[in-house]
CSV table of C-alpha atoms in Angstrom, one decimal:
chain,number,residue,atom,x,y,z
Z,142,UNK,CA,0.0,0.0,0.0
Z,143,UNK,CA,1.2,3.5,-0.8
Z,144,UNK,CA,1.5,6.4,1.5
Z,145,UNK,CA,-1.3,9.0,0.9
Z,146,UNK,CA,-0.3,12.6,0.3
Z,147,UNK,CA,-2.6,14.9,2.2
Z,148,UNK,CA,-3.6,18.4,0.9
Z,149,UNK,CA,-1.8,18.5,-2.4
Z,150,UNK,CA,-1.7,21.7,-4.4
Z,151,UNK,CA,-4.1,21.4,-7.3
Z,152,UNK,CA,-1.3,22.2,-9.8
Z,153,UNK,CA,0.6,19.2,-8.4
Z,154,UNK,CA,-2.3,16.9,-9.4
Z,155,UNK,CA,-2.5,18.6,-12.8
Z,156,UNK,CA,1.2,18.0,-13.3
Z,157,UNK,CA,0.6,14.3,-12.6
Z,158,UNK,CA,-2.2,14.3,-15.2
Z,159,UNK,CA,0.0,16.0,-17.7
Z,160,UNK,CA,2.8,13.5,-17.1
Z,161,UNK,CA,0.6,10.5,-17.3
Z,162,UNK,CA,-1.1,11.9,-20.4
Z,163,UNK,CA,2.3,12.2,-22.1
Z,164,UNK,CA,2.8,8.5,-21.2
Z,165,UNK,CA,-0.5,7.6,-22.9
Z,166,UNK,CA,-2.2,6.4,-19.7
Z,167,UNK,CA,-6.0,6.3,-19.9
Z,168,UNK,CA,-7.9,8.8,-17.9
Z,169,UNK,CA,-9.6,6.0,-15.8
Z,170,UNK,CA,-6.2,4.7,-14.8
Z,171,UNK,CA,-5.0,8.2,-14.0
Z,172,UNK,CA,-8.0,8.7,-11.7
Z,173,UNK,CA,-7.3,5.4,-10.0
Z,174,UNK,CA,-3.7,6.4,-9.3
Z,175,UNK,CA,-4.5,9.9,-8.2
Z,176,UNK,CA,-7.2,8.7,-5.8
Z,177,UNK,CA,-4.9,6.0,-4.5
Z,178,UNK,CA,-2.1,8.5,-3.8
Z,179,UNK,CA,-3.9,11.7,-3.0
Z,180,UNK,CA,-7.2,10.4,-1.6
Z,181,UNK,CA,-10.6,10.0,-3.1
Z,182,UNK,CA,-11.5,13.7,-2.7
Z,183,UNK,CA,-8.4,15.0,-4.5
Z,184,UNK,CA,-10.1,15.3,-7.9
Z,185,UNK,CA,-13.2,13.9,-9.5
Z,186,UNK,CA,-12.9,11.6,-12.5
Z,187,UNK,CA,-14.8,14.2,-14.6
Z,188,UNK,CA,-12.1,16.8,-13.8
Z,189,UNK,CA,-9.4,14.3,-14.7
Z,190,UNK,CA,-11.0,13.8,-18.1
Z,191,UNK,CA,-11.4,17.6,-18.5
Z,192,UNK,CA,-7.7,18.2,-17.8
Z,193,UNK,CA,-6.7,15.3,-20.1
Z,194,UNK,CA,-8.7,16.9,-22.9
Z,195,UNK,CA,-7.1,20.3,-22.3
Z,196,UNK,CA,-3.6,18.8,-22.3
Z,197,UNK,CA,-4.4,17.0,-25.6
Z,198,UNK,CA,-5.6,20.3,-26.9
Z,199,UNK,CA,-2.1,21.8,-26.5
Z,200,UNK,CA,-2.5,23.3,-23.1
Z,201,UNK,CA,0.8,23.5,-21.3
Z,202,UNK,CA,0.1,25.5,-18.1
Z,203,UNK,CA,-1.1,23.6,-15.0
Z,204,UNK,CA,-2.0,26.8,-13.1
Z,205,UNK,CA,-5.4,28.5,-13.3
Z,206,UNK,CA,-5.6,31.4,-15.8
Z,207,UNK,CA,-5.9,34.8,-14.2
Z,208,UNK,CA,-9.4,36.2,-14.2
Z,209,UNK,CA,-10.1,39.9,-14.4
Z,210,UNK,CA,-11.0,41.5,-11.1
Z,211,UNK,CA,-14.6,42.4,-10.4
Z,212,UNK,CA,-13.6,45.3,-8.1
Z,213,UNK,CA,-13.4,48.5,-10.0
Z,214,UNK,CA,-12.1,51.9,-8.8
Z,215,UNK,CA,-15.7,53.2,-8.7
Z,216,UNK,CA,-16.8,50.3,-6.5
Z,217,UNK,CA,-13.8,50.8,-4.1
Z,218,UNK,CA,-14.6,54.5,-3.9
Z,219,UNK,CA,-18.3,53.8,-3.2
Z,220,UNK,CA,-17.3,51.3,-0.4
Z,221,UNK,CA,-14.9,53.8,1.1
Z,222,UNK,CA,-17.6,56.5,1.1
Z,223,UNK,CA,-20.2,54.1,2.9
Z,224,UNK,CA,-17.9,52.9,5.6
Z,225,UNK,CA,-16.6,55.6,7.9
Z,226,UNK,CA,-14.0,54.5,10.5
Z,227,UNK,CA,-15.0,55.3,14.1
Z,228,UNK,CA,-11.9,53.9,15.6
Z,229,UNK,CA,-9.2,51.4,14.7
Z,230,UNK,CA,-11.5,48.3,15.0
Z,231,UNK,CA,-15.0,49.6,14.4
Z,232,UNK,CA,-16.8,51.0,11.4
Z,233,UNK,CA,-20.1,52.8,11.0
Z,234,UNK,CA,-22.2,52.3,7.8
Z,235,UNK,CA,-23.5,55.6,6.4
Z,236,UNK,CA,-26.8,55.9,4.5
């Protein structure tokens, strides 16, 4: 029996998928090995299939792509105007 690796980084599991995909290992076998090594909750079989398809589709990066921030300068200014500091640890909401 193998030792289980607890709390792996998601990019670590994706690296394993990328490696096994390069070795032409089937996704069901990848999932079995990942579950055996990282635990059953590490990644679903559907997510393993998704990452296999992406690596077959020429994806190289195992990290999440950056998403644009939802916080705009206007939103930050609006929040700053609504919250007035009373002291270091308390705030008052203005109407």
